[in-house]
CSV table of C-alpha atoms in Angstrom, one decimal:
chain,number,residue,atom,x,y,z
A,199,UNK,CA,144.7,159.1,89.0
A,200,UNK,CA,148.6,157.6,88.7
A,201,UNK,CA,147.5,154.6,86.1
A,202,UNK,CA,144.6,152.6,84.1
A,203,UNK,CA,141.7,154.5,82.4
A,204,UNK,CA,139.8,157.8,83.1
A,205,UNK,CA,136.6,158.8,80.7
A,206,UNK,CA,135.6,162.4,81.4
A,207,UNK,CA,131.5,163.8,80.6
A,208,UNK,CA,131.7,167.2,78.8
A,209,UNK,CA,131.9,169.6,82.4
A,210,UNK,CA,134.6,167.5,83.8
A,211,UNK,CA,133.1,165.2,86.3
A,212,UNK,CA,134.2,161.6,85.8
A,213,UNK,CA,131.6,159.0,84.0
A,214,UNK,CA,134.1,155.9,85.4
A,215,UNK,CA,137.6,155.3,86.0
A,216,UNK,CA,139.8,152.4,86.7
A,217,UNK,CA,139.6,152.6,90.9
A,218,UNK,CA,136.2,153.5,91.3
A,219,UNK,CA,133.1,151.1,91.1
A,220,UNK,CA,130.5,153.2,89.3
A,221,UNK,CA,127.3,151.0,90.0
A,222,UNK,CA,125.5,149.3,87.0
A,223,UNK,CA,122.1,147.5,86.5
A,224,UNK,CA,121.5,143.5,87.2
A,225,UNK,CA,118.3,143.2,87.5
A,226,UNK,CA,115.3,144.1,86.3
A,227,UNK,CA,111.4,143.1,86.4
A,228,UNK,CA,108.1,144.2,87.6
A,229,UNK,CA,105.7,144.7,90.5
A,230,UNK,CA,102.3,145.9,91.7
A,231,UNK,CA,101.6,148.0,94.3
A,232,UNK,CA,99.0,149.3,96.3
A,233,UNK,CA,98.6,152.1,98.9
A,234,UNK,CA,98.7,150.9,102.6
A,235,UNK,CA,99.4,147.2,102.2
A,236,UNK,CA,101.4,146.5,99.2
A,237,UNK,CA,101.4,142.3,99.5
A,238,UNK,CA,103.1,141.7,96.2
A,239,UNK,CA,107.1,141.1,96.8
A,240,UNK,CA,109.6,141.7,94.0
A,241,UNK,CA,112.0,139.0,94.2
A,242,UNK,CA,115.4,139.7,94.1
A,243,UNK,CA,117.2,136.7,93.6
A,244,UNK,CA,120.3,135.8,95.6
A,245,UNK,CA,123.1,136.3,92.7
A,246,UNK,CA,122.2,140.1,93.2
A,247,UNK,CA,123.1,139.9,96.6
A,248,UNK,CA,126.9,138.8,96.1
A,249,UNK,CA,126.3,134.9,96.7
A,250,UNK,CA,127.7,133.7,93.5
A,251,UNK,CA,130.9,134.4,95.3
A,252,UNK,CA,130.1,132.8,98.6
A,253,UNK,CA,132.6,130.3,100.3
A,254,UNK,CA,131.9,126.9,102.1
A,255,UNK,CA,133.3,127.0,105.2
A,256,UNK,CA,134.2,123.0,106.9
A,257,UNK,CA,131.6,121.5,108.4
A,258,UNK,CA,130.7,120.1,111.8
A,259,UNK,CA,128.4,117.5,112.9
A,260,UNK,CA,125.8,118.0,115.2
A,261,UNK,CA,123.5,115.9,116.6
A,262,UNK,CA,119.4,116.2,116.2
A,263,UNK,CA,117.4,116.9,119.2
A,264,UNK,CA,114.4,114.6,119.5
A,265,UNK,CA,112.0,116.1,122.1
A,266,UNK,CA,112.1,120.0,123.9
A,267,UNK,CA,110.8,123.5,122.6
A,268,UNK,CA,107.6,123.2,120.8
A,269,UNK,CA,107.6,123.4,116.9
A,270,UNK,CA,105.5,125.5,115.0
A,271,UNK,CA,106.1,124.8,111.7
A,272,UNK,CA,107.5,122.1,110.0
A,273,UNK,CA,110.1,123.8,108.8
A,274,UNK,CA,111.9,123.7,112.5
A,275,UNK,CA,114.1,121.4,113.7
A,276,UNK,CA,116.2,121.5,117.0
A,277,UNK,CA,120.3,121.1,116.0
A,278,UNK,CA,122.4,120.5,119.5
A,279,UNK,CA,124.8,123.9,120.2
A,280,UNK,CA,127.9,121.4,120.5
A,281,UNK,CA,129.1,119.6,117.9
A,282,UNK,CA,130.6,116.1,118.0
A,283,UNK,CA,133.8,117.0,118.8
A,284,UNK,CA,132.2,119.5,121.8
A,285,UNK,CA,132.3,122.9,120.8
A,286,UNK,CA,129.3,125.2,120.8
A,287,UNK,CA,128.6,126.9,117.7
A,288,UNK,CA,125.8,129.5,116.9
A,289,UNK,CA,124.5,128.2,113.2
A,290,UNK,CA,124.2,131.4,111.0
A,291,UNK,CA,121.6,131.9,108.1
A,292,UNK,CA,122.7,129.7,105.2
A,293,UNK,CA,124.2,127.4,106.1
A,294,UNK,CA,123.2,124.2,104.4
A,295,UNK,CA,122.1,120.2,105.9
A,296,UNK,CA,122.6,117.6,104.9
A,297,UNK,CA,119.1,116.9,103.9
A,298,UNK,CA,117.6,117.4,100.3
A,299,UNK,CA,119.4,120.8,100.2
A,300,UNK,CA,118.2,122.9,103.0
A,301,UNK,CA,119.8,125.8,104.5
A,302,UNK,CA,119.6,128.0,107.7
A,303,UNK,CA,116.4,130.0,107.9
A,304,UNK,CA,116.2,131.6,111.0
A,305,UNK,CA,117.8,130.9,114.2
A,306,UNK,CA,115.9,131.0,117.8
A,307,UNK,CA,117.1,133.7,119.5
A,308,UNK,CA,116.5,131.6,123.1
A,309,UNK,CA,119.4,128.7,123.6
A,310,UNK,CA,117.7,126.3,125.4
A,311,UNK,CA,118.2,123.4,127.4
A,312,UNK,CA,121.6,125.1,129.1
A,313,UNK,CA,122.2,124.0,132.6
A,314,UNK,CA,123.6,126.5,135.5
A,315,UNK,CA,125.4,124.3,137.5
A,316,UNK,CA,125.6,124.7,141.4
A,317,UNK,CA,129.3,126.3,141.1
A,318,UNK,CA,126.7,128.4,138.2
A,319,UNK,CA,128.5,127.3,135.4
A,320,UNK,CA,127.1,126.8,132.6
A,321,UNK,CA,126.5,123.8,131.5
A,322,UNK,CA,125.9,123.5,127.3
A,323,UNK,CA,126.8,119.4,127.2
A,324,UNK,CA,121.7,119.2,126.2
A,325,UNK,CA,122.0,123.2,124.8
A,326,UNK,CA,119.8,123.5,121.6
A,327,UNK,CA,118.2,126.0,119.0
A,328,UNK,CA,115.6,125.8,117.3
A,329,UNK,CA,115.8,126.5,113.6
A,330,UNK,CA,113.9,127.7,110.8
A,331,UNK,CA,115.3,125.7,107.6
A,332,UNK,CA,114.0,126.4,104.2
A,333,UNK,CA,112.9,123.0,103.4
A,334,UNK,CA,110.1,121.2,105.6
A,335,UNK,CA,112.0,119.3,108.4
A,336,UNK,CA,109.5,116.6,109.7
A,337,UNK,CA,111.4,113.3,108.4
A,338,UNK,CA,114.2,113.7,110.3
A,339,UNK,CA,113.9,116.1,113.0
A,340,UNK,CA,112.2,112.8,115.1
A,341,UNK,CA,115.5,110.9,114.4
A,342,UNK,CA,118.6,111.5,116.4
A,343,UNK,CA,120.3,110.7,113.0
A,344,UNK,CA,123.4,114.1,113.9
A,345,UNK,CA,123.5,116.0,111.0
A,346,UNK,CA,126.6,117.7,109.0
A,347,UNK,CA,126.4,121.6,108.9
A,348,UNK,CA,128.2,123.3,106.2
A,349,UNK,CA,128.4,127.7,107.1
A,350,UNK,CA,129.3,129.8,104.3
A,351,UNK,CA,130.2,132.8,103.9
A,352,UNK,CA,129.3,136.0,101.9
A,353,UNK,CA,130.9,139.4,100.5
A,354,UNK,CA,128.1,142.5,102.0
A,355,UNK,CA,127.1,144.0,98.2
A,356,UNK,CA,123.9,145.9,98.6
A,357,UNK,CA,121.7,146.6,96.1
A,358,UNK,CA,119.7,149.7,95.3
A,359,UNK,CA,116.7,149.9,93.8
A,360,UNK,CA,115.7,151.9,91.4
A,361,UNK,CA,111.9,151.9,90.2
A,362,UNK,CA,109.6,154.0,87.9
A,363,UNK,CA,105.3,153.1,86.8
A,364,UNK,CA,104.9,151.4,83.5
A,365,UNK,CA,102.4,152.7,82.4
A,366,UNK,CA,103.1,156.4,80.9
A,367,UNK,CA,100.1,158.0,81.9
A,368,UNK,CA,100.7,157.3,85.4
A,369,UNK,CA,100.9,160.7,87.6
A,370,UNK,CA,101.2,160.2,91.7
A,371,UNK,CA,103.5,159.1,94.6
A,372,UNK,CA,105.5,156.6,95.1
A,373,UNK,CA,107.9,155.0,97.7
A,374,UNK,CA,109.2,152.2,98.9
A,375,UNK,CA,112.7,150.4,97.7
A,376,UNK,CA,113.8,149.1,101.2
A,377,UNK,CA,115.3,145.9,100.9
A,378,UNK,CA,113.5,142.6,102.9
A,379,UNK,CA,113.7,139.5,103.8
A,380,UNK,CA,111.3,136.9,103.8
A,381,UNK,CA,112.0,134.0,106.5
A,382,UNK,CA,108.7,132.6,106.5
A,383,UNK,CA,108.9,129.5,104.1
A,384,UNK,CA,105.9,128.8,103.7
A,385,UNK,CA,104.8,132.6,102.4
A,386,UNK,CA,104.0,131.4,99.0
A,387,UNK,CA,106.7,134.4,97.1
A,388,UNK,CA,109.6,132.3,99.5
A,389,UNK,CA,112.1,130.2,97.0
A,390,UNK,CA,112.8,127.6,99.2
A,391,UNK,CA,116.4,127.6,96.5
A,392,UNK,CA,117.1,130.7,96.9
A,393,UNK,CA,119.6,132.2,100.2
A,394,UNK,CA,118.6,135.5,101.2
A,395,UNK,CA,114.8,135.7,99.9
A,396,UNK,CA,115.8,139.3,99.6
A,397,UNK,CA,112.3,141.7,98.2
A,398,UNK,CA,111.0,145.1,97.9
A,399,UNK,CA,107.7,146.5,98.3
A,400,UNK,CA,106.4,149.6,96.4
A,401,UNK,CA,103.6,151.4,98.0
A,402,UNK,CA,101.3,154.2,96.0
A,403,UNK,CA,99.1,157.3,96.5
A,404,UNK,CA,96.7,155.8,94.7
A,405,UNK,CA,94.2,153.4,96.2
A,406,UNK,CA,94.5,151.4,93.4
A,407,UNK,CA,97.2,148.7,92.8
A,408,UNK,CA,99.7,150.3,90.3
A,409,UNK,CA,102.4,147.8,87.9
A,410,UNK,CA,106.0,149.3,88.6
A,411,UNK,CA,109.6,148.9,86.8
A,412,UNK,CA,112.3,147.3,88.7
A,413,UNK,CA,115.9,148.3,88.2
A,414,UNK,CA,118.8,146.5,90.7
A,415,UNK,CA,121.7,148.2,89.9
A,416,UNK,CA,125.2,147.1,92.5
A,417,UNK,CA,128.1,148.1,92.2
A,418,UNK,CA,130.4,147.2,89.7
A,419,UNK,CA,132.7,144.9,92.3
A,420,UNK,CA,129.3,143.6,92.7
A,421,UNK,CA,128.3,143.3,89.2
A,422,UNK,CA,131.7,141.7,88.4
A,423,UNK,CA,130.8,138.6,91.4
A,424,UNK,CA,128.2,137.3,89.7
A,425,UNK,CA,128.6,134.4,87.4
A,426,UNK,CA,128.2,133.7,84.0
A,427,UNK,CA,126.1,136.3,81.6
A,428,UNK,CA,122.7,136.6,83.9
A,429,UNK,CA,123.5,140.3,84.8
A,430,UNK,CA,123.9,141.8,81.2
A,431,UNK,CA,122.5,143.6,80.0
A,432,UNK,CA,123.9,145.3,76.8
A,433,UNK,CA,125.5,143.1,75.4
A,434,UNK,CA,127.4,139.5,75.3
A,435,UNK,CA,130.9,138.7,75.7
A,436,UNK,CA,133.9,138.8,74.1
A,437,UNK,CA,133.9,143.2,73.0
A,438,UNK,CA,133.2,146.0,74.9
A,439,UNK,CA,135.4,148.0,77.1
A,440,UNK,CA,136.3,146.1,80.5
A,441,UNK,CA,137.9,148.6,83.6
A,442,UNK,CA,139.1,146.8,86.6
A,443,UNK,CA,141.5,146.9,89.4
A,444,UNK,CA,145.2,145.1,90.7
A,445,UNK,CA,143.7,141.9,91.4
A,446,UNK,CA,144.8,142.5,95.2
A,447,UNK,CA,140.9,142.9,96.3
A,448,UNK,CA,138.8,140.3,97.8
A,449,UNK,CA,135.4,139.0,97.5
A,450,UNK,CA,134.8,137.5,101.0
A,451,UNK,CA,137.5,137.2,103.6
A,452,UNK,CA,138.4,133.5,102.8
A,453,UNK,CA,138.1,134.1,98.3
A,454,UNK,CA,140.9,134.5,96.5
A,455,UNK,CA,142.5,137.5,95.5
A,456,UNK,CA,140.8,139.2,92.2
A,457,UNK,CA,140.4,142.2,90.2
A,458,UNK,CA,137.7,144.0,90.9
A,459,UNK,CA,135.7,145.5,87.7
A,460,UNK,CA,135.2,149.2,88.1
A,461,UNK,CA,133.3,149.2,84.7
A,462,UNK,CA,132.0,147.0,82.0
A,463,UNK,CA,130.2,148.1,78.8
A,464,UNK,CA,128.5,145.0,79.2
A,465,UNK,CA,126.1,146.4,81.6
A,466,UNK,CA,124.3,149.6,81.7
A,467,UNK,CA,125.1,151.9,83.9
A,468,UNK,CA,122.9,154.2,86.0
A,469,UNK,CA,123.7,157.9,84.7
A,470,UNK,CA,122.0,160.7,87.1
A,471,UNK,CA,120.0,163.1,85.7
A,472,UNK,CA,119.4,165.5,88.7
A,473,UNK,CA,119.7,164.4,92.8
A,474,UNK,CA,119.6,165.8,96.0
A,475,UNK,CA,119.6,164.9,99.6
A,476,UNK,CA,117.2,165.8,101.2
A,477,UNK,CA,116.7,165.3,105.4
A,478,UNK,CA,113.1,165.4,107.3
A,479,UNK,CA,111.9,169.2,106.8
A,480,UNK,CA,112.7,170.8,110.5
A,481,UNK,CA,110.4,171.4,112.7
A,482,UNK,CA,109.1,169.8,116.1
A,483,UNK,CA,108.2,166.0,115.7
A,484,UNK,CA,105.0,164.6,115.1
A,485,UNK,CA,103.5,167.9,113.8
A,486,UNK,CA,104.8,168.3,109.6
A,487,UNK,CA,103.6,169.3,106.9
A,488,UNK,CA,102.6,168.1,103.2
A,489,UNK,CA,105.9,169.6,101.4
A,490,UNK,CA,106.7,169.9,97.4
A,491,UNK,CA,110.3,169.9,96.3
A,492,UNK,CA,111.4,170.3,93.1
A,493,UNK,CA,114.5,168.2,91.9
A,494,UNK,CA,115.3,170.5,89.0
A,495,UNK,CA,114.1,170.2,85.1
A,496,UNK,CA,114.5,167.4,82.6
A,497,UNK,CA,114.8,168.2,79.3
A,498,UNK,CA,112.1,166.4,76.7
A,499,UNK,CA,113.2,163.5,76.5
A,500,UNK,CA,111.6,159.2,75.2
A,501,UNK,CA,113.9,157.8,77.4
A,502,UNK,CA,112.9,155.8,80.2
A,503,UNK,CA,113.7,158.2,83.5
A,504,UNK,CA,113.9,155.9,86.5
A,505,UNK,CA,113.8,156.9,90.8
A,506,UNK,CA,116.0,155.7,92.9
A,507,UNK,CA,114.3,154.6,95.9
A,508,UNK,CA,116.9,155.3,98.9
A,509,UNK,CA,115.8,158.4,99.4
A,510,UNK,CA,112.0,156.6,99.9
A,511,UNK,CA,113.0,153.8,102.5
A,512,UNK,CA,113.6,155.1,105.7
A,513,UNK,CA,110.2,157.5,107.1
A,514,UNK,CA,109.9,159.4,110.1
A,515,UNK,CA,107.3,158.2,113.3
A,516,UNK,CA,104.2,159.9,113.9
A,517,UNK,CA,103.2,158.9,117.3
A,518,UNK,CA,100.4,161.3,117.7
A,519,UNK,CA,96.6,158.7,117.3
A,520,UNK,CA,98.1,155.2,119.0
A,521,UNK,CA,98.2,153.1,118.1
A,522,UNK,CA,97.4,154.5,114.5
A,523,UNK,CA,100.8,155.7,113.3
A,524,UNK,CA,101.2,157.5,110.3
A,525,UNK,CA,104.9,157.6,108.1
A,526,UNK,CA,106.3,160.8,106.8
A,527,UNK,CA,109.4,160.8,104.2
A,528,UNK,CA,109.6,161.8,100.8
A,529,UNK,CA,108.3,160.5,98.1
A,530,UNK,CA,108.6,161.1,94.1
A,531,UNK,CA,105.8,162.9,93.0
A,532,UNK,CA,105.3,162.1,89.3
A,533,UNK,CA,103.5,163.7,86.8
A,534,UNK,CA,105.4,162.1,83.4
A,535,UNK,CA,109.2,160.9,82.2
A,536,UNK,CA,109.9,165.0,81.6
A,537,UNK,CA,108.2,166.2,84.7
A,538,UNK,CA,109.8,164.7,88.2
A,539,UNK,CA,109.6,166.0,91.6
A,540,UNK,CA,109.4,165.6,95.4
A,541,UNK,CA,107.3,165.7,98.0
A,542,UNK,CA,107.0,165.0,102.0
A,543,UNK,CA,104.0,163.3,103.0
A,544,UNK,CA,102.5,160.6,105.3
A,545,UNK,CA,101.2,157.2,104.7
A,546,UNK,CA,100.2,154.2,106.5
A,547,UNK,CA,102.0,151.6,108.1
A,548,UNK,CA,102.9,148.4,105.3
A,549,UNK,CA,104.7,150.7,102.8
A,550,UNK,CA,107.5,149.2,102.1
A,551,UNK,CA,110.2,151.6,104.5
A,552,UNK,CA,111.7,151.0,107.1
A,553,UNK,CA,109.9,152.9,109.7
A,554,UNK,CA,112.8,155.4,112.4
A,555,UNK,CA,112.3,156.9,114.9
A,556,UNK,CA,115.0,159.0,115.7
A,557,UNK,CA,115.0,162.8,114.1
A,558,UNK,CA,116.5,161.1,111.0
A,559,UNK,CA,118.0,165.0,110.0
A,560,UNK,CA,121.1,162.4,108.3
A,561,UNK,CA,120.3,163.2,104.7
A,562,UNK,CA,117.9,161.1,102.3
A,563,UNK,CA,119.9,160.7,98.5
A,564,UNK,CA,117.1,161.0,96.0
A,565,UNK,CA,117.8,160.9,92.2
A,566,UNK,CA,116.6,160.8,89.4
A,567,UNK,CA,119.0,158.1,86.6
A,568,UNK,CA,118.6,156.6,83.6
A,569,UNK,CA,119.9,153.4,81.9
A,570,UNK,CA,120.4,154.9,78.7
A,571,UNK,CA,118.5,154.0,75.2
A,572,UNK,CA,116.7,150.7,74.6
A,573,UNK,CA,115.0,149.3,77.6
B,136,UNK,CA,130.1,163.5,69.1
B,137,UNK,CA,133.0,165.5,68.5
B,138,UNK,CA,135.1,164.2,71.1
B,139,UNK,CA,134.9,161.3,73.3
B,140,UNK,CA,133.6,157.7,74.8
B,141,UNK,CA,130.3,156.1,73.5
B,142,UNK,CA,129.0,152.9,73.8
B,143,UNK,CA,126.3,150.6,71.9
B,144,UNK,CA,124.4,148.1,73.0
B,145,UNK,CA,124.3,145.0,70.3
B,146,UNK,CA,121.0,146.8,68.9
B,147,UNK,CA,122.9,150.0,68.4
B,148,UNK,CA,121.4,152.1,71.3
B,149,UNK,CA,123.0,154.5,73.0
B,150,UNK,CA,123.7,153.3,76.6
B,151,UNK,CA,126.9,155.7,77.3
B,152,UNK,CA,128.2,159.5,75.8
B,153,UNK,CA,130.7,160.8,77.7
B,154,UNK,CA,130.1,163.9,76.2
B,155,UNK,CA,126.8,165.1,77.9
B,156,UNK,CA,127.1,166.1,82.0
B,157,UNK,CA,125.4,162.9,83.0
B,158,UNK,CA,126.9,161.6,86.7
B,159,UNK,CA,127.9,157.9,87.2
B,160,UNK,CA,127.2,157.5,90.5
B,161,UNK,CA,130.8,155.5,92.1
B,162,UNK,CA,130.1,153.4,95.0
B,163,UNK,CA,133.1,154.2,97.6
B,164,UNK,CA,132.0,152.2,100.3
B,165,UNK,CA,128.7,150.1,101.0
B,166,UNK,CA,127.7,149.8,105.7
B,167,UNK,CA,129.7,152.1,107.2
B,168,UNK,CA,129.4,151.5,110.5
B,169,UNK,CA,129.5,154.6,112.2
B,170,UNK,CA,128.6,154.7,115.8
B,171,UNK,CA,129.1,158.0,118.2
B,172,UNK,CA,128.7,159.1,121.5
B,173,UNK,CA,126.6,161.7,122.5
B,174,UNK,CA,128.3,165.4,123.2
B,175,UNK,CA,128.3,166.0,127.0
B,176,UNK,CA,130.9,162.1,126.4
B,177,UNK,CA,134.6,162.2,124.3
B,178,UNK,CA,134.1,160.0,121.4
B,179,UNK,CA,131.2,162.4,120.2
B,180,UNK,CA,133.0,162.9,116.8
B,181,UNK,CA,134.0,160.6,114.2
B,182,UNK,CA,136.7,161.2,111.3
B,183,UNK,CA,136.2,159.5,107.6
B,184,UNK,CA,138.3,159.6,104.8
B,185,UNK,CA,137.3,160.2,101.3
B,186,UNK,CA,139.5,160.8,97.8
B,187,UNK,CA,139.2,164.3,96.1
B,188,UNK,CA,137.1,166.1,98.5
B,189,UNK,CA,138.3,169.8,99.0
B,190,UNK,CA,135.2,172.3,100.2
B,191,UNK,CA,131.8,172.2,102.7
B,192,UNK,CA,130.4,173.4,98.7
B,193,UNK,CA,132.4,169.8,97.0
B,194,UNK,CA,130.9,167.9,100.1
B,195,UNK,CA,127.6,169.0,99.3
B,196,UNK,CA,127.3,169.2,95.8
B,197,UNK,CA,129.3,165.7,95.3
B,198,UNK,CA,129.5,163.4,97.9
B,199,UNK,CA,126.5,161.9,99.1
B,200,UNK,CA,126.7,159.1,103.1
B,201,UNK,CA,122.6,157.4,102.2
B,202,UNK,CA,121.8,156.5,105.6
B,203,UNK,CA,121.3,152.6,105.5
B,204,UNK,CA,119.9,151.5,108.9
B,205,UNK,CA,116.6,151.0,110.5
B,206,UNK,CA,117.0,152.9,113.1
B,207,UNK,CA,114.9,151.5,116.0
B,208,UNK,CA,113.5,152.7,118.9
B,209,UNK,CA,115.1,154.2,122.1
B,210,UNK,CA,113.7,153.1,125.8
B,211,UNK,CA,115.5,156.2,127.4
B,212,UNK,CA,114.5,158.6,125.0
B,213,UNK,CA,117.2,159.3,122.8
B,214,UNK,CA,116.1,161.4,119.5
B,215,UNK,CA,119.4,162.1,117.1
B,216,UNK,CA,121.5,161.7,113.9
B,217,UNK,CA,125.0,162.3,112.8
B,218,UNK,CA,125.9,165.4,111.1
B,219,UNK,CA,128.2,164.7,108.2
B,220,UNK,CA,130.1,168.4,108.0
B,221,UNK,CA,134.1,168.5,105.9
B,222,UNK,CA,136.1,168.9,108.1
B,223,UNK,CA,139.6,169.1,106.0
B,224,UNK,CA,141.3,168.4,102.6
B,225,UNK,CA,139.8,164.7,102.2
B,226,UNK,CA,138.0,164.4,105.2
B,227,UNK,CA,134.8,164.8,106.9
B,228,UNK,CA,133.2,164.5,110.3
B,229,UNK,CA,130.7,162.8,111.5
B,230,UNK,CA,128.7,164.8,114.8
B,231,UNK,CA,126.2,163.3,117.4
B,232,UNK,CA,123.2,165.4,116.9
B,233,UNK,CA,119.6,166.3,119.0
B,234,UNK,CA,118.9,165.6,122.7
B,235,UNK,CA,118.1,163.2,125.3
B,236,UNK,CA,115.0,163.3,126.4
B,237,UNK,CA,112.6,161.2,129.4
B,238,UNK,CA,109.9,158.9,128.0
B,239,UNK,CA,108.1,161.8,128.4
B,240,UNK,CA,110.0,164.0,126.4
B,241,UNK,CA,111.9,166.4,129.0
B,242,UNK,CA,115.7,167.3,128.2
B,243,UNK,CA,118.0,165.5,130.0
B,244,UNK,CA,121.3,164.6,130.2
B,245,UNK,CA,122.9,161.8,128.1
B,246,UNK,CA,124.7,159.0,129.2
B,247,UNK,CA,126.4,156.3,127.3
B,248,UNK,CA,123.6,154.4,126.8
B,249,UNK,CA,122.7,157.5,124.5
B,250,UNK,CA,125.5,156.7,121.8
B,251,UNK,CA,124.4,156.2,118.4
B,252,UNK,CA,125.8,153.2,115.1
B,253,UNK,CA,124.1,154.6,111.9
B,254,UNK,CA,125.4,152.8,108.9
B,255,UNK,CA,126.4,154.6,105.8
B,256,UNK,CA,126.4,154.1,102.2
B,257,UNK,CA,129.9,156.8,100.2
B,258,UNK,CA,128.1,157.9,96.8
B,259,UNK,CA,130.4,159.8,95.5
B,260,UNK,CA,128.5,161.4,92.2
B,261,UNK,CA,131.3,161.5,89.3
B,262,UNK,CA,134.9,163.6,89.6
B,263,UNK,CA,138.2,163.6,89.6
B,264,UNK,CA,139.5,161.6,92.3
B,265,UNK,CA,142.7,161.3,91.5
């Protein structure tokens, strides 16, 4: 690098530099898992998904349609496609409505009320979508009073999930870590004040729920975009080391130019101890065998090790026994804090991974890391 | 330590020590979207630039392309992923891999409907990128 700060480790690898973004811990907590259908969600707060840097865009006003497509919940409302100026707008998730602090959770797949004219053109004058909102809409959806819709623009930062069993005596296999979005406002874990309602699930090889500690990390630019001190895990402000880029970056297209953080001593960086990239093993589809694989050796240490869940978040579908599909993928085989390996094995549905129908020959990333002492 | 950089939190816990050979994960890009046509059509490769890349061995050891898309079921029976190999200094090549099959598993000629889009996060496992 031609300028800035760079720190190397003892083998000449870059620990951090002021031009590239280290992955930093932002949020931690615990969640219970179960084997087949984990139902307890680990909710990830909006500020871990870049919402502290969301930009409010220009508002528009839309009529409310008081009759038409039936509602299936108290959270739904019909909003006219065209704003009061006659411009058609499909309102995206996250957009606010001037009622009780609610926002759009989902838009219906169908645009209702559009009419085909005699000349085959389409008349959108009375077209509308059914929107699922974050709060009860029954008080306003029967009134023709127009509502103000305020879209937002959000960066695309995506967290990475690490997990480890809470109990030091646990042994078994676990997977999960795919980030899902909770779109049912009636769910007990839905937070109407949270726009993304992002969550993960964890699954294990046993039938008994197991508690896992979860660590949510972000690229340093996303971590640096979090307002206040809520993501600080190694201390408070006012001292330490911070590396930044040139101030020519933007969190969102409509945001202002800022310097992005590339490293900050107030956060804890993920430090890879072991890593591997693994594809689904060779062999014909739907004919897999359980495979054990090493990630390498760990030194004996009391510092907590964490498993990076990327590589367990995709699973190949075995469709032989329709409709009882099985889902094959890589899982961490945890024996102890000093003994972690891999196992390619199957699981039932709903195990916290996303299921994929292609050959999955693109590599999956599996790694063991720690975040230093004191966790 | 004899040299380097140590970092402690406010409880004197050691957070970072540059004298040990751990690797930090540098997040080079998130959400890289790559659409490839099947191998019998043009557009079946895509070249992508990463800093500091010197060889296939370097790519294998220090660069990670994490699959992020959820895939999906294809009515056309396509079964593919993107392979990623060293092409030249600082350049990797994505290429369409796999066959196109009928719903019953028989191999058939691929068409433009078999094009695949996949999404990746790009991680560099701690190396000198200057």
